[in-house]
Tab-separated table of C-alpha atoms and ligand atoms in Angstrom:
chain	number	residue	atom	x	y	z
A	1	MET	CA	171.550	68.587	106.865
A	2	LYS	CA	168.662	66.840	108.572
A	3	LYS	CA	168.641	69.615	111.190
A	4	LEU	CA	168.474	72.309	108.494
A	5	GLY	CA	165.607	70.487	106.813
A	6	ALA	CA	163.699	70.435	110.090
A	7	LEU	CA	164.334	74.155	110.608
A	8	VAL	CA	163.061	74.960	107.115
A	9	LEU	CA	160.000	72.843	107.789
A	10	LEU	CA	159.444	74.637	111.104
A	11	LEU	CA	159.744	78.042	109.389
A	12	LEU	CA	157.261	76.954	106.750
A	13	VAL	CA	154.794	75.939	109.455
A	14	PHE	CA	155.170	79.332	111.184
A	15	ALA	CA	154.742	81.142	107.888
A	16	SER	CA	151.537	79.323	107.090
A	17	CYS	CA	150.205	79.976	110.618
A	18	GLY	CA	150.781	83.677	110.038
A	19	ALA	CA	148.909	83.559	106.756
A	20	ALA	CA	146.020	81.791	108.430
A	21	GLU	CA	145.904	84.432	111.147
A	22	ILE	CA	145.905	87.218	108.590
A	23	ALA	CA	143.163	85.484	106.686
A	24	GLN	CA	141.160	85.205	109.888
A	25	ALA	CA	141.702	88.871	110.711
A	26	THR	CA	140.513	89.827	107.255
A	27	GLU	CA	137.473	87.676	107.712
A	28	THR	CA	136.711	89.385	111.033
A	29	ALA	CA	136.896	92.751	109.318
A	30	THR	CA	134.241	91.749	106.831
A	31	THR	CA	132.001	90.078	109.372
A	32	THR	CA	129.604	93.019	109.634
A	33	ALA	CA	128.482	92.938	106.042
A	34	THR	CA	128.269	89.159	105.989
A	35	ALA	CA	126.283	89.098	109.208
A	36	ILE	CA	123.793	91.584	107.829
A	37	GLU	CA	123.351	89.513	104.696
A	38	THR	CA	122.842	86.414	106.792
A	39	THR	CA	120.248	88.129	108.958
A	40	SER	CA	118.445	89.346	105.904
A	41	THR	CA	118.377	85.944	104.281
A	42	THR	CA	117.048	84.329	107.428
A	43	THR	CA	114.334	86.943	107.745
A	44	GLU	CA	113.361	86.538	104.109
A	45	THR	CA	112.922	82.831	104.652
A	46	THR	CA	110.730	83.393	107.679
A	47	THR	CA	108.572	85.898	105.837
A	48	THR	CA	108.155	83.641	102.852
A	49	ALA	CA	107.121	80.820	105.106
A	50	MET	CA	104.580	83.080	106.729
A	51	THR	CA	103.129	84.476	103.528
A	52	THR	CA	102.481	81.070	102.032
A	53	THR	CA	100.016	80.221	104.776
A	54	THR	CA	96.287	80.514	104.232
A	55	ALA	CA	94.373	83.718	103.677
A	56	THR	CA	92.928	83.810	107.138
A	57	THR	CA	96.196	83.387	109.004
A	58	THR	CA	96.660	85.645	111.966
A	59	ALA	CA	100.236	86.683	112.491
A	60	THR	CA	101.695	88.217	115.564
A	61	ILE	CA	104.409	90.782	115.427
A	62	THR	CA	107.153	89.363	117.552
A	63	THR	CA	109.577	91.590	119.336
A	64	THR	CA	112.553	89.331	119.844
A	65	SER	CA	115.717	90.141	117.989
A	66	THR	CA	118.222	87.866	116.337
A	67	ALA	CA	120.379	90.759	115.262
A	68	THR	CA	123.950	89.891	114.484
A	69	THR	CA	125.186	93.267	113.325
A	70	ALA	CA	128.396	94.485	114.849
A	71	LYS	CA	127.044	97.981	115.502
A	72	PRO	CA	124.161	98.739	117.778
A	73	PRO	CA	121.233	98.324	117.804
A	74	ASP	CA	120.330	96.044	120.574
A	75	ASN	CA	116.892	96.203	121.982
A	76	ALA	CA	117.318	98.697	124.787
A	77	GLY	CA	114.406	97.890	127.045
A	78	SER	CA	111.134	98.759	125.392
A	79	ALA	CA	110.066	96.737	122.415
A	80	TYR	CA	111.155	99.040	119.610
A	81	ALA	CA	113.642	101.249	121.406
A	82	TRP	CA	116.476	100.126	119.199
A	83	ASP	CA	119.572	102.037	120.029
A	84	TYR	CA	119.973	104.011	116.816
A	85	PRO	CA	121.487	107.471	117.272
A	86	GLY	CA	118.912	110.180	116.598
A	87	ILE	CA	116.010	107.730	116.531
A	88	ALA	CA	113.918	107.653	119.691
A	89	PRO	CA	110.299	107.066	118.741
A	90	ALA	CA	107.436	107.445	121.158
A	91	VAL	CA	104.861	104.658	121.197
A	92	ALA	CA	102.027	105.428	118.776
A	93	ALA	CA	98.566	105.662	120.284
A	94	VAL	CA	95.998	103.386	118.657
A	95	PRO	CA	93.130	105.731	117.747
A	96	LYS	CA	89.426	104.886	117.870
A	97	ASP	CA	89.639	104.363	114.127
A	98	PRO	CA	92.609	101.971	114.039
A	99	TYR	CA	93.145	102.620	110.330
A	100	LEU	CA	94.292	106.106	111.203
A	101	ILE	CA	97.181	104.936	113.379
A	102	TYR	CA	100.154	107.203	112.865
A	103	VAL	CA	103.598	105.636	112.652
A	104	SER	CA	106.737	107.414	111.506
A	105	ARG	CA	110.341	107.729	112.624
A	106	ASP	CA	108.909	109.546	115.682
A	107	TYR	CA	106.127	107.067	116.504
A	108	ALA	CA	106.574	103.311	116.705
A	109	LEU	CA	103.871	100.678	116.826
A	110	PRO	CA	102.970	99.434	120.294
A	111	ALA	CA	104.925	96.290	121.119
A	112	ASN	CA	101.826	94.077	121.181
A	113	TYR	CA	100.438	95.338	117.872
A	114	SER	CA	99.457	92.286	115.862
A	115	PRO	CA	97.237	92.798	112.827
A	116	SER	CA	95.104	89.940	111.485
A	117	LEU	CA	96.527	89.271	108.074
A	118	ARG	CA	95.002	88.213	104.797
A	119	VAL	CA	96.423	87.643	101.328
A	120	CYS	CA	95.540	90.602	99.093
A	121	VAL	CA	95.497	88.998	95.659
A	122	GLU	CA	95.746	85.232	95.258
A	123	ASP	CA	96.719	85.343	91.558
A	124	TYR	CA	100.457	85.711	92.176
A	125	PRO	CA	103.004	83.167	93.385
A	126	GLU	CA	104.068	85.438	96.215
A	127	LYS	CA	101.174	85.759	98.625
A	128	ILE	CA	101.497	89.348	99.789
A	129	GLN	CA	99.437	90.134	102.870
A	130	MET	CA	97.908	93.164	104.507
A	131	GLU	CA	95.700	93.680	107.515
A	132	ALA	CA	92.432	91.871	106.724
A	133	THR	CA	90.214	94.878	105.881
A	134	ALA	CA	92.995	96.668	104.033
A	135	ALA	CA	93.630	93.471	102.068
A	136	LYS	CA	89.971	93.179	101.053
A	137	GLN	CA	89.952	96.799	99.960
A	138	TYR	CA	93.178	96.263	98.043
A	139	LYS	CA	91.586	93.366	96.165
A	140	ALA	CA	88.575	95.502	95.262
A	141	MET	CA	90.916	98.231	94.053
A	142	TYR	CA	93.013	95.704	92.157
A	143	ASP	CA	89.944	94.320	90.363
A	144	ALA	CA	88.675	97.773	89.413
A	145	ALA	CA	92.069	98.825	88.110
A	146	LYS	CA	92.442	95.615	86.151
A	147	ALA	CA	89.068	96.152	84.515
A	148	ALA	CA	90.400	99.549	83.467
A	149	GLY	CA	93.570	98.018	82.001
A	150	ALA	CA	95.941	98.723	84.902
A	151	GLU	CA	97.588	95.896	86.859
A	152	LEU	CA	98.424	96.880	90.432
A	153	ILE	CA	100.843	94.099	91.334
A	154	PRO	CA	101.296	93.757	95.094
A	155	TYR	CA	105.050	93.979	95.673
A	156	SER	CA	105.468	94.432	99.426
A	157	GLY	CA	102.699	94.519	102.000
A	158	TYR	CA	102.961	93.343	105.585
A	159	ARG	CA	106.522	93.157	106.869
A	160	SER	CA	107.533	91.830	110.246
A	161	VAL	CA	109.494	94.157	112.476
A	162	GLU	CA	112.461	91.809	112.134
A	163	ARG	CA	112.392	92.054	108.373
A	164	GLN	CA	112.148	95.822	108.592
A	165	LYS	CA	115.172	95.810	110.886
A	166	GLY	CA	117.144	93.741	108.382
A	167	ASN	CA	116.312	96.185	105.578
A	168	PHE	CA	117.148	99.186	107.741
A	169	ASP	CA	120.451	97.771	108.992
A	170	ARG	CA	121.509	96.823	105.489
A	171	LEU	CA	120.985	100.376	104.270
A	172	ILE	CA	122.906	101.783	107.240
A	173	GLN	CA	125.802	99.493	106.358
A	174	THR	CA	125.679	100.634	102.723
A	175	ASN	CA	125.857	104.251	103.885
A	176	VAL	CA	128.760	103.476	106.226
A	177	ASN	CA	130.544	101.759	103.345
A	178	ARG	CA	130.103	104.950	101.334
A	179	GLY	CA	132.066	106.845	103.974
A	180	HIS	CA	129.358	108.286	106.223
A	181	SER	CA	129.686	108.223	109.990
A	182	TYR	CA	127.388	105.775	111.733
A	183	ALA	CA	125.084	108.580	112.937
A	184	GLN	CA	124.913	110.080	109.432
A	185	ALA	CA	124.320	106.644	107.969
A	186	VAL	CA	121.362	106.093	110.297
A	187	ASN	CA	119.874	109.505	109.523
A	188	LEU	CA	120.182	108.979	105.765
A	189	ALA	CA	118.745	105.484	106.003
A	190	ALA	CA	115.737	106.774	107.960
A	191	GLN	CA	114.846	109.090	105.065
A	192	VAL	CA	114.375	106.079	102.826
A	193	ILE	CA	113.426	103.174	105.082
A	194	LEU	CA	111.694	103.588	108.398
A	195	PRO	CA	113.340	102.123	111.483
A	196	PRO	CA	111.999	98.806	112.796
A	197	GLY	CA	108.627	99.250	114.492
A	198	CYS	CA	108.089	102.581	112.720
A	199	SER	CA	106.838	101.280	109.383
A	200	GLU	CA	103.256	101.206	108.172
A	201	HIS	CA	104.181	97.931	106.520
A	202	SER	CA	104.502	96.364	109.978
A	203	ALA	CA	101.000	97.615	110.776
A	204	GLY	CA	99.760	95.789	107.665
A	205	LEU	CA	98.390	99.070	106.308
A	206	ALA	CA	100.796	99.839	103.476
A	207	MET	CA	101.379	98.337	100.067
A	208	ASP	CA	104.265	98.968	97.710
A	209	ILE	CA	102.752	98.577	94.276
A	210	THR	CA	104.462	97.647	91.062
A	211	ARG	CA	103.303	96.731	87.559
A	212	PRO	CA	104.057	94.230	84.784
A	213	GLY	CA	107.630	94.524	83.593
A	214	TYR	CA	108.842	96.155	86.814
A	215	TRP	CA	110.737	94.008	89.258
A	216	ASP	CA	111.136	96.545	91.999
A	217	THR	CA	109.793	99.795	93.366
A	218	ARG	CA	110.819	102.602	91.027
A	219	VAL	CA	110.241	106.332	90.974
A	220	ASP	CA	109.306	106.171	87.285
A	221	PHE	CA	106.251	104.214	88.391
A	222	GLU	CA	104.751	107.717	88.439
A	223	THR	CA	104.802	107.736	84.625
A	224	THR	CA	102.688	104.582	84.294
A	225	LYS	CA	98.980	104.125	83.699
A	226	GLU	CA	98.845	102.235	86.998
A	227	PHE	CA	99.978	105.325	88.911
A	228	THR	CA	97.611	107.584	86.981
A	229	TRP	CA	94.753	105.239	87.825
A	230	LEU	CA	95.748	105.174	91.499
A	231	VAL	CA	95.919	108.967	91.749
A	232	ALA	CA	92.397	109.172	90.313
A	233	HIS	CA	90.760	106.266	92.155
A	234	ALA	CA	92.737	104.928	95.143
A	235	HIS	CA	90.756	107.055	97.620
A	236	GLU	CA	87.559	105.293	96.532
A	237	TYR	CA	89.028	102.186	98.162
A	238	GLY	CA	90.539	103.949	101.164
A	239	PHE	CA	94.134	104.321	99.971
A	240	ILE	CA	96.319	107.422	99.900
A	241	LEU	CA	99.691	108.232	98.382
A	242	ARG	CA	101.527	108.379	101.688
A	243	TYR	CA	104.780	110.126	100.770
A	244	PRO	CA	104.008	112.699	98.090
A	245	LYS	CA	106.725	114.595	96.254
A	246	ASP	CA	106.016	117.971	97.845
A	247	LYS	CA	105.486	116.861	101.467
A	248	PHE	CA	108.959	115.727	102.504
A	249	VAL	CA	109.213	118.423	105.187
A	250	LEU	CA	106.197	116.878	106.897
A	251	THR	CA	106.626	113.181	106.159
A	252	GLN	CA	110.454	113.107	106.503
A	253	ILE	CA	110.399	110.422	103.831
A	254	THR	CA	111.426	110.983	100.229
A	255	TYR	CA	108.853	110.697	97.442
A	256	GLU	CA	107.558	107.145	97.018
A	257	PRO	CA	105.047	106.853	94.171
A	258	TRP	CA	104.742	103.124	94.894
A	259	HIS	CA	103.807	103.315	98.604
A	260	TRP	CA	100.038	103.440	99.242
A	261	ARG	CA	98.553	103.519	102.714
A	262	TYR	CA	95.137	102.288	103.734
A	263	VAL	CA	93.276	104.797	105.937
A	264	GLY	CA	89.644	104.005	105.044
A	265	VAL	CA	87.402	105.468	102.359
A	266	GLY	CA	86.163	108.494	104.361
A	267	PRO	CA	89.558	109.875	105.417
A	268	ALA	CA	91.146	109.022	102.047
A	269	THR	CA	88.405	110.919	100.219
A	270	GLU	CA	88.773	113.926	102.517
A	271	MET	CA	92.544	113.970	101.990
A	272	LYS	CA	92.100	113.625	98.255
A	273	LYS	CA	89.794	116.660	98.235
A	274	SER	CA	91.921	118.818	100.530
A	275	GLY	CA	95.291	117.774	99.142
A	276	GLN	CA	96.525	117.121	102.658
A	277	CYS	CA	99.025	114.413	103.518
A	278	LEU	CA	98.425	112.219	106.548
A	279	GLU	CA	100.473	114.460	108.848
A	280	GLU	CA	98.345	117.481	107.906
A	281	TYR	CA	95.116	115.529	108.154
A	282	LEU	CA	95.935	114.225	111.630
A	283	GLY	CA	97.631	117.408	112.771
A	284	VAL	CA	100.904	115.669	113.656
A	285	GLY	CA	104.472	115.757	112.463
B	1	LIG	ZN1	106.446	101.047	101.337
């Protein structure tokens, strides 16, 4: 009887070991999504820490990666040559007028690109930054709009390359979860979020703008008085609507009424008059 009891006990131990192994296997299977979340959280923390520093802080775009995603991309040699299928950007040239730098899924920022940053509007708890001149111009635009009854809330300005990578990888994972192949998932993601190193946000020259009552970037921002004001006046401060509705073929990015790019007053005014997007104005894309 004692022997039988021991055998039962032994069987129970084996059974529970099996369950533990299965549980572990299941956990391994879900590691990808968890890892991406973890990366994102870490990056968020870093960014927050950075943005709460003083207005004159100079930040450097670092190129190291702490990626923990199961899929590629690892940094494959050059700073932004992440190994995403179908994404192989050349290094963007920095033009004489640095505010006309062209970055897209085909052109990545140079590895050592490090804009001097400045908080755009101090009135909000989250201290959103842009490149120093762009930030000053944003503040001037913000004040003018506010005087006209429109509140251009800074939602997302400068983003580190690491943060951009977290956003991009998360969207790829979402697309994979929806049943797309990895290559398809990357291609679809790149129509909505630019790959790391390829975003104007990492150059400090773009601002995603929102308004009171909105907690995110939304396409129906185009129906607001803030958007109407921007369309009429943003060029006076050097900003352009970077991804217009009818220019997808050229920009390769879907319509983003919230994303405004600083190019300087002269070029912005010329583009406003001609109706050209940045690709047309620069003769690229
Ligand atoms: Zn944006």
